[in-house]
Coordinates of N, CA and C in Angstrom, one line a residue:
Chain K
K61 N 136.7 54.8 111.7 CA 135.5 54.1 112.6 C 133.9 54.5 112.7
A62 N 133.6 52.4 112.3 CA 132.2 52.2 112.0 C 131.5 52.3 113.3
G63 N 130.2 53.5 113.8 CA 129.3 53.3 114.8 C 129.0 52.0 115.3
V64 N 128.4 52.1 116.5 CA 127.2 51.2 117.6 C 126.5 50.6 116.0
T65 N 126.0 50.2 116.0 CA 125.1 49.1 114.8 C 124.0 48.6 116.2
Q66 N 121.9 48.3 115.5 CA 121.7 47.9 115.8 C 120.5 46.8 115.1
T67 N 120.7 45.8 115.7 CA 119.2 45.0 114.7 C 118.4 43.9 115.6
P68 N 117.2 44.3 115.1 CA 117.6 44.6 114.1 C 116.4 45.7 114.2
R69 N 115.7 47.0 113.2 CA 115.8 48.1 112.9 C 114.3 48.6 113.8
Y70 N 113.7 46.9 113.0 CA 111.7 47.5 113.3 C 111.8 45.7 113.4
L71 N 110.7 46.0 114.6 CA 110.4 44.3 115.1 C 108.4 44.6 115.8
I72 N 107.6 44.1 115.1 CA 106.8 43.2 115.4 C 106.4 42.6 116.3
K73 N 106.1 42.5 117.1 CA 105.9 40.8 118.4 C 104.3 41.7 118.8
T74 N 104.0 40.4 119.2 CA 102.5 40.1 119.5 C 102.6 39.9 121.3
R75 N 101.8 40.8 122.2 CA 101.9 39.8 123.7 C 102.3 38.1 124.1
G76 N 103.3 38.7 125.3 CA 103.2 36.8 125.3 C 104.8 36.5 125.0
Q77 N 104.8 36.7 123.8 CA 106.1 36.3 123.0 C 107.5 37.1 123.9
Q78 N 108.8 36.4 123.0 CA 109.3 37.0 123.9 C 110.7 37.5 122.3
V79 N 111.8 38.7 123.0 CA 112.1 38.9 122.0 C 113.9 39.4 122.4
T80 N 115.1 39.3 120.7 CA 116.2 39.6 121.3 C 116.5 40.5 120.6
L81 N 117.5 41.8 121.1 CA 117.6 42.4 120.6 C 118.7 42.6 120.1
S82 N 120.0 42.7 119.3 CA 121.3 43.1 119.4 C 122.2 44.1 119.3
C83 N 123.8 44.1 119.7 CA 124.0 45.6 119.8 C 125.4 45.2 119.5
S84 N 125.9 46.0 118.2 CA 127.3 45.9 118.6 C 128.3 47.4 118.5
P85 N 128.8 47.4 119.1 CA 129.2 49.0 120.0 C 131.1 49.2 119.2
I86 N 131.4 50.1 119.0 CA 132.7 51.3 118.6 C 133.1 50.1 119.1
S87 N 134.4 50.2 118.0 CA 135.8 48.8 117.6 C 136.5 49.5 119.4
G88 N 136.6 49.2 120.1 CA 137.7 49.2 121.9 C 137.1 49.3 122.6
H89 N 135.0 50.0 122.0 CA 135.0 49.8 123.2 C 134.0 49.2 124.5
R90 N 134.2 49.1 125.8 CA 134.0 47.7 126.2 C 132.6 48.4 127.1
S91 N 132.2 49.5 127.1 CA 131.0 49.8 127.9 C 129.6 48.8 127.0
V92 N 128.7 48.8 127.3 CA 127.0 48.4 126.3 C 126.5 49.1 127.2
S93 N 125.5 50.0 126.7 CA 124.2 50.1 128.0 C 122.8 50.5 127.0
W94 N 121.5 50.1 127.9 CA 120.6 49.6 126.7 C 119.8 50.3 127.9
Y95 N 118.7 51.5 126.6 CA 117.7 52.9 127.7 C 117.0 52.5 126.9
Q96 N 115.7 52.3 126.9 CA 114.4 52.2 126.6 C 113.7 54.0 126.8
Q97 N 113.0 54.2 125.1 CA 112.9 55.8 124.6 C 110.8 55.4 124.5
T98 N 110.3 56.4 125.6 CA 109.3 56.6 125.0 C 109.1 57.5 124.8
P99 N 107.7 58.4 124.3 CA 107.0 59.1 124.6 C 107.2 60.4 126.0
G100 N 106.1 59.0 126.7 CA 106.3 59.9 128.0 C 107.2 59.7 129.2
Q101 N 107.9 58.9 129.3 CA 108.8 58.4 130.0 C 110.2 58.6 129.3
G102 N 110.3 59.2 128.4 CA 111.9 59.5 128.6 C 113.0 58.3 127.9
L103 N 114.5 59.3 128.1 CA 114.7 57.8 128.2 C 115.6 57.2 129.4
Q104 N 114.7 56.0 129.7 CA 115.2 55.7 130.9 C 116.2 54.4 130.6
F105 N 117.4 54.0 131.8 CA 118.1 53.6 132.3 C 117.5 52.0 132.1
L106 N 118.2 51.1 131.2 CA 118.2 49.4 131.8 C 118.8 49.0 131.8
F107 N 120.1 48.4 131.2 CA 121.2 48.2 132.3 C 122.9 48.4 131.4
E108 N 123.3 48.4 132.2 CA 125.4 48.5 131.3 C 126.3 47.5 131.4
Y109 N 126.9 47.2 130.5 CA 127.6 45.6 130.8 C 129.2 46.0 130.5
F110 N 129.8 45.7 130.8 CA 131.4 46.0 130.7 C 132.2 44.7 131.2
S111 N 133.0 44.3 130.3 CA 133.7 43.6 130.6 C 132.7 42.1 130.6
E112 N 131.2 41.5 129.8 CA 131.2 40.6 130.0 C 130.0 40.3 131.8
T113 N 129.9 41.6 132.2 CA 129.1 41.3 133.3 C 128.7 43.2 133.6
Q114 N 127.7 42.7 134.7 CA 126.6 43.5 134.4 C 127.2 44.8 135.5
R115 N 126.6 45.6 135.4 CA 128.0 47.0 136.6 C 127.0 47.6 137.3
N116 N 125.4 48.0 135.9 CA 124.8 48.3 136.7 C 123.0 48.1 135.7
K117 N 122.4 48.4 136.5 CA 121.1 48.2 137.1 C 120.1 49.5 136.7
G118 N 119.0 49.2 135.7 CA 117.2 50.6 136.6 C 116.7 49.8 136.5
N119 N 115.6 50.4 137.0 CA 114.5 50.1 137.3 C 113.4 49.0 137.0
F120 N 113.4 48.3 136.5 CA 113.0 47.3 135.6 C 112.9 46.3 136.6
P121 N 111.3 45.8 135.8 CA 111.4 44.0 135.5 C 112.4 43.1 135.2
G122 N 112.0 42.1 136.2 CA 113.2 41.4 135.5 C 113.4 40.4 134.3
R123 N 111.7 40.5 133.3 CA 111.5 40.2 132.1 C 112.6 41.2 131.4
F124 N 113.3 42.1 131.6 CA 114.2 42.6 130.7 C 115.8 41.8 131.7
S125 N 116.3 41.7 130.3 CA 117.6 41.2 131.2 C 118.3 41.2 129.6
G126 N 119.5 40.7 129.9 CA 120.8 40.7 129.0 C 121.9 40.8 129.3
R127 N 123.0 40.2 128.4 CA 124.4 39.7 128.7 C 125.3 40.4 127.5
Q128 N 126.7 40.2 127.3 CA 127.8 41.0 126.5 C 129.0 39.4 126.7
F129 N 129.0 39.5 125.6 CA 130.2 38.7 124.8 C 131.6 39.1 124.9
S130 N 132.3 38.2 124.6 CA 133.7 38.2 125.2 C 134.3 40.2 123.5
N131 N 133.3 39.9 122.4 CA 133.7 40.7 122.3 C 133.3 42.1 121.7
S132 N 132.4 41.7 123.0 CA 131.7 43.5 123.4 C 130.3 43.3 123.1
R133 N 130.4 42.9 122.4 CA 128.7 42.5 121.3 C 127.1 42.7 122.3
S134 N 126.1 43.2 122.3 CA 125.6 42.6 123.4 C 124.5 42.8 122.9
E135 N 123.2 41.8 123.4 CA 122.4 40.9 123.4 C 121.0 41.4 124.4
M136 N 120.2 41.4 124.0 CA 118.9 42.8 125.8 C 117.9 41.6 124.8
N137 N 117.2 40.8 126.4 CA 116.4 39.9 125.7 C 115.0 40.8 126.3
V138 N 113.7 40.1 126.2 CA 112.5 40.9 126.9 C 111.9 39.3 127.3
S139 N 111.3 38.7 127.9 CA 109.9 37.7 127.8 C 108.8 38.3 127.8
T140 N 108.0 37.1 127.9 CA 106.6 38.2 128.5 C 106.2 39.0 127.2
L141 N 106.3 39.6 126.4 CA 105.7 41.3 126.0 C 104.6 41.5 126.8
E142 N 104.8 42.9 126.7 CA 103.4 43.4 127.2 C 103.6 44.5 126.6
L143 N 102.1 45.2 126.3 CA 101.4 46.3 125.4 C 102.9 47.4 125.8
G144 N 102.6 48.1 127.3 CA 103.6 48.5 127.6 C 105.3 48.6 127.4
D145 N 105.7 47.0 126.6 CA 107.3 47.4 125.9 C 107.8 47.8 124.7
S146 N 106.5 48.1 124.3 CA 106.1 49.4 122.8 C 107.8 50.5 123.5
A147 N 108.5 50.6 122.5 CA 109.4 51.6 122.2 C 110.4 51.6 121.1
L148 N 110.9 52.3 121.8 CA 112.3 52.2 120.8 C 113.9 52.2 121.7
Y149 N 114.7 51.3 122.1 CA 115.2 50.4 122.5 C 116.8 50.8 121.4
L150 N 117.4 51.8 122.7 CA 119.1 52.0 122.0 C 119.4 52.0 123.3
C151 N 121.2 51.4 122.6 CA 121.9 50.5 123.2 C 123.0 52.1 122.4
A152 N 124.0 51.8 123.9 CA 124.9 52.9 123.7 C 126.0 53.1 124.3
S153 N 127.7 52.9 123.4 CA 128.7 51.7 124.2 C 129.5 53.4 124.4
S154 N 130.3 53.1 125.7 CA 131.5 54.2 125.4 C 133.0 53.6 125.8
R155 N 133.5 53.5 126.4 CA 134.5 53.1 126.8 C 135.4 53.0 128.1
R156 N 134.3 54.1 128.8 CA 134.5 53.6 131.1 C 135.7 53.1 131.4
L157 N 136.5 55.0 131.6 CA 137.5 54.2 132.1 C 137.7 55.0 133.6
A158 N 138.7 54.0 134.4 CA 138.9 54.7 135.9 C 137.6 54.4 136.7
G159 N 136.9 53.1 135.5 CA 135.0 53.4 136.4 C 134.2 55.0 136.3
R160 N 135.2 55.9 135.7 CA 133.4 57.0 135.1 C 133.9 56.4 134.0
Q161 N 132.3 57.0 133.6 CA 131.4 56.9 132.4 C 132.3 58.0 131.3
E162 N 132.7 57.7 130.3 CA 133.3 58.6 130.2 C 131.8 58.7 128.6
T163 N 131.7 59.3 127.3 CA 130.7 60.2 126.1 C 130.3 58.5 126.4
Q164 N 129.0 58.7 125.5 CA 127.9 56.8 125.5 C 128.0 57.8 124.2
Y165 N 127.8 57.4 123.3 CA 127.8 56.9 121.4 C 126.3 55.8 120.7
F166 N 125.5 56.7 120.5 CA 123.8 55.4 120.7 C 124.4 55.0 119.4
G167 N 123.3 54.0 119.7 CA 122.9 53.2 117.9 C 121.9 53.5 117.6
P168 N 121.7 53.6 116.1 CA 120.3 54.5 115.6 C 119.1 53.4 116.3
G169 N 118.8 53.0 117.5 CA 117.9 51.9 118.0 C 116.7 51.4 117.4
T170 N 116.1 49.4 117.9 CA 115.5 49.0 117.3 C 114.1 50.0 117.7
R171 N 113.2 49.7 116.7 CA 112.2 49.8 117.4 C 110.7 48.4 117.9
L172 N 110.6 48.8 118.4 CA 109.8 47.6 118.9 C 107.8 47.5 119.1
L173 N 107.2 47.1 118.2 CA 105.7 47.6 118.1 C 105.3 46.1 119.1
V174 N 104.6 46.3 120.1 CA 104.0 45.0 120.7 C 102.2 44.9 119.9
L175 N 101.4 44.0 120.0 CA 100.3 44.0 119.4 C 99.9 43.5 120.7
Chain U
Q48 N 118.1 59.0 140.5 CA 117.1 60.0 140.5 C 117.8 60.7 139.2
Q49 N 116.6 61.2 138.7 CA 116.3 61.3 137.7 C 116.8 63.2 137.6
P50 N 117.6 63.7 136.5 CA 117.6 65.5 136.2 C 116.1 65.8 136.4
V51 N 116.6 67.2 136.7 CA 115.4 67.8 136.0 C 115.5 68.7 134.9
Q52 N 115.3 69.5 134.3 CA 115.3 70.0 132.9 C 114.1 71.3 133.3
S53 N 114.6 72.0 132.9 CA 113.6 73.1 132.2 C 114.1 74.8 130.7
P54 N 113.2 75.2 130.7 CA 112.4 75.1 130.2 C 111.9 73.4 129.3
Q55 N 110.4 73.0 129.2 CA 110.1 71.6 128.2 C 110.0 71.4 127.1
A56 N 109.7 73.1 126.5 CA 109.6 73.0 125.5 C 110.7 74.7 124.7
V57 N 110.8 74.9 123.6 CA 111.1 77.3 123.6 C 110.9 76.6 121.8
I58 N 110.4 77.5 122.2 CA 110.8 77.7 120.4 C 111.2 80.2 120.3
L59 N 112.2 79.5 119.6 CA 113.4 80.2 118.5 C 113.2 80.7 117.5
R60 N 113.1 82.5 117.5 CA 112.9 82.7 115.9 C 115.2 82.8 115.4
E61 N 114.9 81.7 114.3 CA 116.4 81.8 113.8 C 116.9 83.0 114.2
G62 N 119.1 82.9 115.1 CA 119.3 83.8 115.6 C 118.8 84.3 116.7
E63 N 117.7 84.1 117.5 CA 117.8 83.9 119.2 C 118.6 83.0 120.1
D64 N 119.2 83.5 120.9 CA 119.7 82.8 121.9 C 118.5 81.8 122.6
A65 N 118.9 80.6 123.5 CA 118.2 79.6 124.3 C 119.4 79.1 125.4
V66 N 118.5 79.3 126.9 CA 118.9 78.8 127.8 C 118.5 77.3 128.1
I67 N 119.2 76.4 128.1 CA 118.4 75.1 128.9 C 119.0 74.9 130.2
N68 N 118.5 74.4 131.6 CA 118.7 74.3 132.3 C 118.7 72.9 133.1
C69 N 119.1 72.4 134.3 CA 119.8 71.2 133.9 C 120.0 71.4 135.8
S70 N 119.2 70.3 136.5 CA 120.0 70.3 137.7 C 119.1 68.2 138.2
S71 N 119.8 68.6 139.7 CA 120.3 67.5 139.9 C 119.6 67.6 142.2
S72 N 119.8 66.2 142.5 CA 119.5 66.6 143.8 C 120.5 66.2 144.1
K73 N 121.7 65.4 143.6 CA 122.4 64.8 143.9 C 123.7 65.7 143.9
A74 N 125.1 65.0 144.3 CA 126.0 65.6 144.0 C 126.6 65.4 142.9
L75 N 126.8 65.2 141.8 CA 127.7 64.6 140.6 C 128.3 65.5 140.1
Y76 N 128.9 64.7 139.7 CA 130.7 63.9 139.1 C 130.7 64.8 137.3
S77 N 129.4 64.6 136.4 CA 130.3 64.9 135.4 C 128.4 65.2 134.8
V78 N 128.2 66.5 134.0 CA 127.1 66.4 133.2 C 127.0 65.6 131.5
H79 N 126.4 65.3 130.8 CA 126.2 64.9 129.8 C 125.1 65.6 129.2
W80 N 125.1 66.3 127.5 CA 124.5 66.7 126.6 C 124.6 66.6 126.1
Y81 N 123.0 65.8 125.0 CA 122.7 65.4 123.3 C 121.8 66.2 123.0
R82 N 121.5 66.3 122.0 CA 120.4 66.2 121.2 C 120.3 65.4 119.9
Q83 N 118.9 65.0 120.0 CA 117.8 64.1 119.2 C 117.0 64.8 118.4
K84 N 117.6 64.6 117.1 CA 116.6 64.6 116.3 C 115.7 63.8 115.9
H85 N 114.2 65.0 115.9 CA 112.8 63.6 115.2 C 113.6 62.1 114.7
G86 N 112.8 60.7 115.0 CA 113.7 59.0 114.6 C 115.1 59.4 114.3
E87 N 115.7 60.3 115.1 CA 117.3 59.6 115.3 C 118.0 59.3 116.2
A88 N 118.8 59.3 116.8 CA 119.4 59.1 117.3 C 120.1 60.0 118.8
P89 N 119.5 59.6 119.9 CA 120.8 60.9 120.5 C 122.2 61.5 119.9
V90 N 123.0 62.6 119.5 CA 123.6 62.5 119.3 C 125.1 63.5 120.5
F91 N 126.3 62.9 121.3 CA 126.9 63.8 122.1 C 126.9 65.2 121.3
L92 N 127.0 65.8 122.2 CA 127.4 67.5 122.1 C 128.8 68.1 122.9
M93 N 128.7 67.1 124.7 CA 129.7 67.5 125.5 C 129.9 66.7 126.4
I94 N 130.4 67.5 127.6 CA 130.4 66.3 128.7 C 131.5 68.2 130.0
L95 N 131.1 68.2 131.0 CA 131.5 69.2 131.8 C 131.9 68.0 132.8
L96 N 133.2 68.1 133.0 CA 133.5 68.0 134.3 C 133.5 68.4 135.8
K97 N 133.5 67.6 136.9 CA 133.5 68.0 138.0 C 134.6 68.8 137.9
G98 N 134.5 70.1 138.5 CA 136.0 70.7 138.8 C 136.5 71.1 137.5
G99 N 135.7 71.5 136.4 CA 136.0 71.4 135.2 C 135.6 73.1 134.6
E100 N 136.0 73.0 133.5 CA 135.6 74.6 133.2 C 134.7 74.6 132.1
Q101 N 133.6 75.6 131.2 CA 132.2 75.7 130.1 C 133.4 74.7 129.3
K102 N 132.8 74.2 129.1 CA 133.4 73.6 127.6 C 132.1 75.0 126.5
G103 N 132.8 74.5 125.3 CA 131.6 75.2 123.8 C 131.7 74.1 123.3
H104 N 131.5 74.2 122.1 CA 130.7 73.2 120.9 C 130.6 74.6 119.4
E105 N 130.7 74.9 118.9 CA 130.2 75.5 117.7 C 130.1 76.6 118.5
K106 N 128.1 77.0 118.5 CA 128.1 78.4 118.9 C 127.5 78.0 120.4
I107 N 127.5 76.4 120.8 CA 126.7 76.2 121.9 C 127.4 75.7 123.0
S108 N 127.4 75.6 123.7 CA 128.5 76.1 125.1 C 127.2 75.8 126.6
A109 N 127.9 75.3 127.5 CA 127.5 74.6 129.1 C 128.7 74.9 129.7
S110 N 128.2 75.6 130.3 CA 128.6 75.4 132.5 C 127.9 74.6 133.5
F111 N 128.9 74.2 134.1 CA 128.6 73.8 135.2 C 129.2 74.4 136.5
N112 N 127.6 74.1 137.5 CA 128.0 74.9 139.1 C 128.3 73.6 139.8
E113 N 129.1 73.3 139.9 CA 128.9 72.2 140.9 C 128.7 72.7 142.6
K114 N 128.6 73.8 142.6 CA 127.8 74.4 144.5 C 126.2 73.8 143.9
K115 N 125.4 74.2 143.2 CA 123.9 74.2 142.9 C 123.9 72.9 142.3
Q116 N 124.4 71.8 141.8 CA 124.9 70.4 141.0 C 123.3 70.9 139.6
Q117 N 124.4 71.8 139.0 CA 123.3 72.9 137.7 C 123.9 73.3 136.9
S118 N 123.4 72.4 135.5 CA 124.2 72.8 134.5 C 123.4 73.2 133.7
S119 N 123.4 74.2 132.5 CA 123.4 75.1 131.8 C 123.5 75.1 130.0
L120 N 122.9 74.9 129.3 CA 123.7 74.7 128.0 C 122.9 76.2 127.4
Y121 N 123.9 76.8 126.7 CA 123.9 77.7 125.8 C 123.8 77.6 124.5
L122 N 122.5 78.0 124.2 CA 123.0 78.2 122.0 C 123.1 79.9 122.0
T123 N 123.7 79.9 121.6 CA 123.1 81.5 120.9 C 122.7 81.7 118.9
A124 N 122.5 82.5 118.7 CA 122.9 83.3 117.0 C 122.5 81.4 116.9
S125 N 120.4 80.7 116.8 CA 120.1 80.0 116.6 C 120.4 80.1 115.2
Q126 N 120.1 78.2 114.6 CA 120.1 78.2 113.4 C 119.3 77.3 113.4
L127 N 119.0 76.4 112.5 CA 117.9 75.5 111.8 C 118.1 74.8 112.3
S128 N 119.5 74.4 112.2 CA 120.0 73.0 112.6 C 120.0 72.3 114.4
Y129 N 119.7 73.1 114.7 CA 119.6 73.5 116.5 C 117.9 72.8 117.0
S130 N 117.5 72.6 115.7 CA 115.5 72.1 117.0 C 115.8 70.8 117.2
G131 N 115.8 70.1 117.7 CA 115.7 68.8 118.1 C 114.8 69.3 119.7
T132 N 115.1 67.8 120.1 CA 115.3 67.4 122.1 C 116.1 67.7 122.4
Y133 N 116.7 68.3 123.8 CA 117.9 68.1 124.3 C 117.9 67.7 125.2
F134 N 118.8 67.1 125.9 CA 118.8 65.9 127.2 C 120.4 66.1 127.4
C135 N 120.5 66.2 128.8 CA 121.4 66.3 130.2 C 121.4 64.6 131.2
G136 N 122.2 64.1 131.0 CA 122.4 63.0 131.1 C 123.3 63.1 132.5
T137 N 123.3 63.1 134.2 CA 124.1 63.1 135.4 C 124.3 61.7 135.3
E138 N 125.8 61.9 135.8 CA 126.8 61.7 136.1 C 126.8 61.3 137.9
V139 N 125.8 60.9 138.7 CA 126.2 60.5 140.4 C 127.6 60.6 140.8
I140 N 127.8 61.0 141.9 CA 129.3 61.0 142.3 C 128.3 59.4 143.8
S141 N 128.6 58.2 143.5 CA 127.9 56.8 144.2 C 128.1 55.7 144.5
G142 N 129.4 55.4 144.3 CA 129.7 53.9 144.4 C 130.7 54.0 143.7
S143 N 131.2 52.7 143.0 CA 131.7 52.5 142.4 C 131.7 52.7 141.3
A144 N 130.5 52.5 140.7 CA 130.2 52.0 139.4 C 129.0 53.1 139.5
R145 N 129.2 54.3 137.3 CA 128.5 55.6 137.7 C 127.6 54.6 136.7
Q146 N 126.2 55.2 136.4 CA 126.2 55.5 135.8 C 125.2 56.6 135.4
L147 N 124.3 57.4 133.5 CA 124.4 58.3 133.4 C 122.2 57.9 133.4
T148 N 122.2 59.0 134.2 CA 120.7 59.1 134.1 C 119.7 60.9 133.6
F149 N 119.0 60.5 132.6 CA 118.3 61.3 131.9 C 117.6 61.9 132.5
G150 N 117.4 63.8 131.9 CA 116.4 63.9 131.9 C 115.4 63.9 131.2
S151 N 114.0 64.9 131.3 CA 112.5 63.9 130.3 C 113.7 64.8 128.6
G152 N 113.8 65.4 128.8 CA 114.4 66.5 127.9 C 114.2 68.0 127.7
T153 N 114.2 68.6 126.9 CA 113.7 70.0 126.2 C 113.4 70.2 124.5
Q154 N 112.1 70.0 124.1 CA 112.1 70.6 122.3 C 111.9 72.1 122.2
L155 N 113.6 72.0 121.3 CA 113.5 73.2 121.4 C 113.1 73.5 119.4
T156 N 112.3 74.3 119.1 CA 112.2 74.4 118.0 C 112.7 75.7 116.9
V157 N 113.7 76.0 116.1 CA 113.5 77.0 115.7 C 112.6 77.0 114.4
L158 N 112.4 79.1 114.6 CA 111.6 78.8 113.5 C 112.9 80.3 112.3
P159 N 112.4 79.7 110.9 CA 112.7 80.8 110.6 C 112.6 82.2 110.4

């Protein structure tokens, strides 16, 4: 079974720009969660999508948004980029059965550098 | 609320044992353990469910104390390949949609 894929793997943007990251979950997984990882803050939960609906949201400003398509692929968008948005953005997919969070399988991440 | 992991870092010699702890102030439904090597994505190790027994994965096992809302990861006879950052993720019993919240990680270094 193919793993979680994320594109692009690396990205360089400048302050004020916007960026869209993509995540394709493992086949059959309907839940996609996004995390921001930085050396200082560790793994921070951004949001989760299940069946095209946002189910949970972390404590991030409205500049961070996402969506999920009918094939479970998900995109994350960050508008008006700030230097502090430089991070590794990880997406993880899982089955999420009966409201429970099943094992999450992480993609390789997209490393974003904001200059 | 983020679970608390301890210690923050540990250095071992090959063959030695280590314990990593994860505690939460909230009632937990499950605890997930992941290992992340430098430059790679976190890799799932095991899940411990409320009411479940101790789990094991090769020479790595874990326990979940529901009364204390704590989980411990045990690495026995450590190997060089065990080096990495270990994260616990906790699933809190709250509402209908649960999410994983990760600890800040424990950096484990195994020396030859």
